[in-house]
Amino acid sequence: FPRPNLPNNAYTFPFSQPTREDYGLGRYDHTISSEDTFYGRYAVDDTEQTNPVAYPQFKFLRNSRSQHAVASEIHIFSPALLNTARFSFSRNNALTGSLNPFTGPQYSFIQGRPLGTISVAGLNIMQPSTPSQQLRNVLTWSDDIFYTVGRHSLKFGTLINRYDDLNFTATNINGTMNFASVATFLTGQPTSYNAITPGSNLNKDYRFMTFGFYLQDDLDRKSTRLNSS
């Protein structure tokens, strides 16, 4: 715990919060024939940020990468019939971690792990952040058909999504000790201790799909006026 440098046993410390973001986008268009056109697009966004926490010894690290790719083909069967097919893939990968300088058996609540969280009533929680990852992959297929017949403009198609969510959360992987007061903290008498059992599976995977279908008819209601003389 840092020594107070402000009145009333408070303290302050300077910090920097560097942030970086790189974004890229590319697109390709190609006319295959008078009936077929194709386009593809890819976008990527990388970010990185370092955040301070309540104590200057620790820093909270964030970084992410988002990617999106799509390919589409338009085919003209006739002046009255048009089809558009698409496929896309998206991936969002967000990572968090920490800089924890307190490692070794004199600091560990769990063997082989760095210092965990210390909660003392009346003081800010000393909470080194723990690593986590949130990864989502989305695959999308869609097809839209446009057909004109008489007074009817028909539109119908489908949209299919597949989601893969892969999460890693290490809450309490380093352990947490709670103390009722500064006195019990100084004498090493915690009121509670929480930790994940070593060897636990920290990965959570979710996979599911969605299916959508639609049919739309735009009717052109033309009226005929009869004039008589």
C-alpha positions in Angstrom: 0.0 0.0 0.0 1.5 3.4 -0.9 2.1 6.0 1.8 -0.3 8.9 2.0 0.8 12.1 0.2 -2.4 14.1 0.7 -4.2 15.2 3.8 -6.6 12.8 5.6 -4.4 9.8 4.8 -5.2 10.1 1.1 -2.8 9.8 -1.8 -2.5 10.5 -5.5 -0.2 9.4 -8.3 0.4 10.4 -11.9 -0.3 8.0 -14.7 -0.4 7.9 -18.5 -3.1 6.1 -20.6 -1.6 5.3 -24.0 -4.2 4.3 -26.6 -3.5 3.0 -30.1 -5.9 2.1 -32.9 -5.1 0.9 -36.4 -7.9 0.5 -39.0 -7.7 -0.9 -42.5 -10.3 -1.5 -45.3 -10.0 -3.1 -48.7 -12.6 -3.7 -51.4 -12.5 -5.5 -54.7 -15.1 -5.1 -57.5 -15.3 -7.3 -60.6 -17.7 -7.5 -63.5 -17.7 -11.1 -64.6 -20.1 -10.6 -67.5 -23.2 -8.6 -68.4 -25.2 -10.9 -66.1 -22.7 -11.4 -63.2 -21.0 -9.0 -60.9 -18.9 -9.7 -57.8 -17.5 -7.7 -54.9 -15.4 -8.6 -51.8 -14.5 -6.4 -48.8 -12.2 -6.9 -45.8 -11.9 -4.6 -42.8 -9.7 -4.9 -39.7 -9.5 -2.8 -36.6 -6.7 -3.2 -34.0 -6.8 -1.4 -30.6 -4.6 -1.3 -27.5 -4.9 0.6 -24.3 -3.2 0.7 -20.9 -5.4 1.8 -18.0 -4.5 2.7 -14.4 -6.2 1.1 -11.4 -6.5 2.3 -7.8 -2.8 1.5 -7.0 0.2 2.6 -9.1 1.9 -0.8 -9.0 -0.7 -2.3 -11.3 -1.9 -1.6 -14.8 -4.9 -2.9 -16.7 -4.2 -3.9 -20.3 -6.8 -4.1 -23.1 -6.3 -5.0 -26.7 -8.7 -6.2 -29.4 -8.9 -7.1 -33.0 -12.1 -7.0 -35.1 -12.2 -8.5 -38.6 -15.0 -8.6 -41.1 -15.0 -10.1 -44.6 -17.8 -10.3 -47.1 -18.3 -11.6 -50.6 -21.3 -11.0 -52.8 -22.4 -12.1 -56.2 -25.3 -10.6 -58.2 -26.7 -12.6 -61.1 -29.3 -11.3 -63.6 -31.3 -14.2 -65.0 -33.7 -11.9 -67.0 -34.9 -8.3 -66.8 -37.6 -9.6 -64.4 -35.4 -12.0 -62.2 -32.4 -11.0 -60.1 -30.5 -13.0 -57.4 -28.1 -11.7 -54.8 -26.0 -14.2 -52.8 -23.7 -13.2 -49.9 -21.3 -14.8 -47.4 -19.6 -13.0 -44.6 -17.4 -13.8 -41.7 -16.8 -11.6 -38.6 -14.4 -12.1 -35.7 -14.2 -10.0 -32.6 -11.4 -10.9 -30.2 -11.0 -8.9 -27.0 -8.3 -9.6 -24.5 -7.6 -8.1 -21.0 -4.7 -8.7 -18.7 -2.6 -6.9 -16.1 0.9 -6.0 -15.1 1.4 -7.6 -11.7 4.9 -7.2 -10.3 4.2 -9.2 -7.1 5.1 -12.8 -7.8 6.7 -15.5 -5.7 5.8 -17.6 -2.7 5.8 -14.6 -0.3 2.9 -13.0 -2.2 0.9 -15.9 -3.6 -2.5 -16.9 -2.3 -2.3 -19.9 -4.7 0.9 -21.7 -5.4 2.5 -20.5 -8.6 0.2 -17.5 -9.1 0.9 -13.8 -8.5 -0.7 -11.7 -5.8 -4.4 -11.9 -5.6 -7.1 -9.4 -4.5 -6.9 -7.8 -1.0 -10.1 -6.2 0.4 -9.7 -4.3 3.6 -12.8 -2.4 5.1 -12.2 1.3 4.8 -9.5 1.1 2.1 -9.6 0.9 -1.6 -9.6 -2.7 -2.9 -6.2 -3.8 -4.1 -7.3 -5.7 -7.1 -4.8 -6.7 -9.8 -6.8 -7.5 -12.9 -6.9 -11.1 -14.1 -6.7 -12.3 -17.8 -9.8 -12.8 -19.8 -10.7 -13.3 -23.4 -14.0 -12.9 -25.4 -13.9 -14.3 -28.9 -16.9 -14.3 -31.2 -17.0 -15.8 -34.7 -20.1 -15.1 -36.8 -20.7 -16.8 -40.2 -23.5 -15.5 -42.3 -25.2 -16.8 -45.4 -27.9 -14.9 -47.2 -29.7 -15.0 -50.5 -32.3 -12.6 -51.9 -34.4 -13.0 -55.1 -36.2 -10.2 -56.8 -38.9 -11.2 -59.3 -41.3 -9.0 -61.2 -44.4 -10.4 -62.8 -47.3 -8.3 -63.9 -48.2 -5.9 -61.1 -46.3 -7.9 -58.5 -42.8 -7.1 -57.3 -41.8 -10.2 -55.3 -38.9 -10.3 -52.9 -38.0 -13.4 -50.9 -34.9 -14.9 -49.4 -33.1 -16.3 -46.4 -30.6 -15.3 -43.7 -28.6 -17.9 -41.8 -26.2 -17.0 -39.0 -23.8 -19.3 -37.0 -22.4 -17.9 -33.8 -19.3 -19.3 -32.0 -18.7 -17.6 -28.6 -15.5 -18.6 -26.9 -15.0 -17.0 -23.5 -12.1 -17.3 -21.0 -12.7 -15.7 -17.6 -10.1 -16.1 -14.8 -12.0 -14.3 -12.0 -10.5 -15.3 -8.6 -7.8 -17.3 -10.3 -5.3 -15.6 -8.0 -7.6 -15.7 -4.9 -9.3 -13.0 -2.9 -8.8 -12.2 0.9 -11.3 -10.1 2.8 -10.5 -8.3 6.0 -13.0 -6.7 8.4 -10.6 -3.9 9.4 -7.0 -2.6 9.1 -6.2 -4.2 12.5 -7.2 -7.7 11.3 -5.3 -7.1 8.0 -2.1 -6.2 10.0 -2.5 -9.3 12.1 -3.3 -11.5 9.1 -6.8 -12.6 10.1 -9.0 -12.6 7.0 -12.8 -13.0 7.4 -13.1 -14.9 4.1 -11.0 -16.4 1.3 -12.2 -17.2 -2.2 -10.4 -18.8 -5.1 -11.0 -21.0 -8.1 -9.9 -24.6 -7.5 -6.6 -25.2 -9.3 -7.1 -27.2 -12.5 -10.7 -25.9 -13.1 -11.9 -25.4 -16.7 -12.1 -21.7 -17.2 -13.2 -21.9 -20.9 -16.9 -21.4 -21.8 -18.0 -22.2 -25.3 -21.4 -21.3 -26.8 -22.5 -22.3 -30.3 -25.9 -21.6 -31.9 -27.5 -20.8 -35.2 -30.4 -18.6 -36.3 -32.5 -19.0 -39.4 -34.6 -16.3 -41.1 -36.9 -16.4 -44.1 -39.1 -13.7 -45.6 -41.5 -13.1 -48.5 -42.7 -9.7 -49.6 -45.0 -8.7 -52.4 -45.3 -5.0 -53.5 -48.5 -4.7 -55.6 -48.7 -1.8 -58.0 -52.4 -0.8 -57.9 -52.9 1.1 -61.1 -56.3 2.7 -61.6 -58.0 3.2 -64.9 -60.1 6.3 -65.4 -62.8 6.2 -68.1 -63.8 9.4 -69.7 -67.1 9.8 -71.6 -68.3 12.6 -73.8 
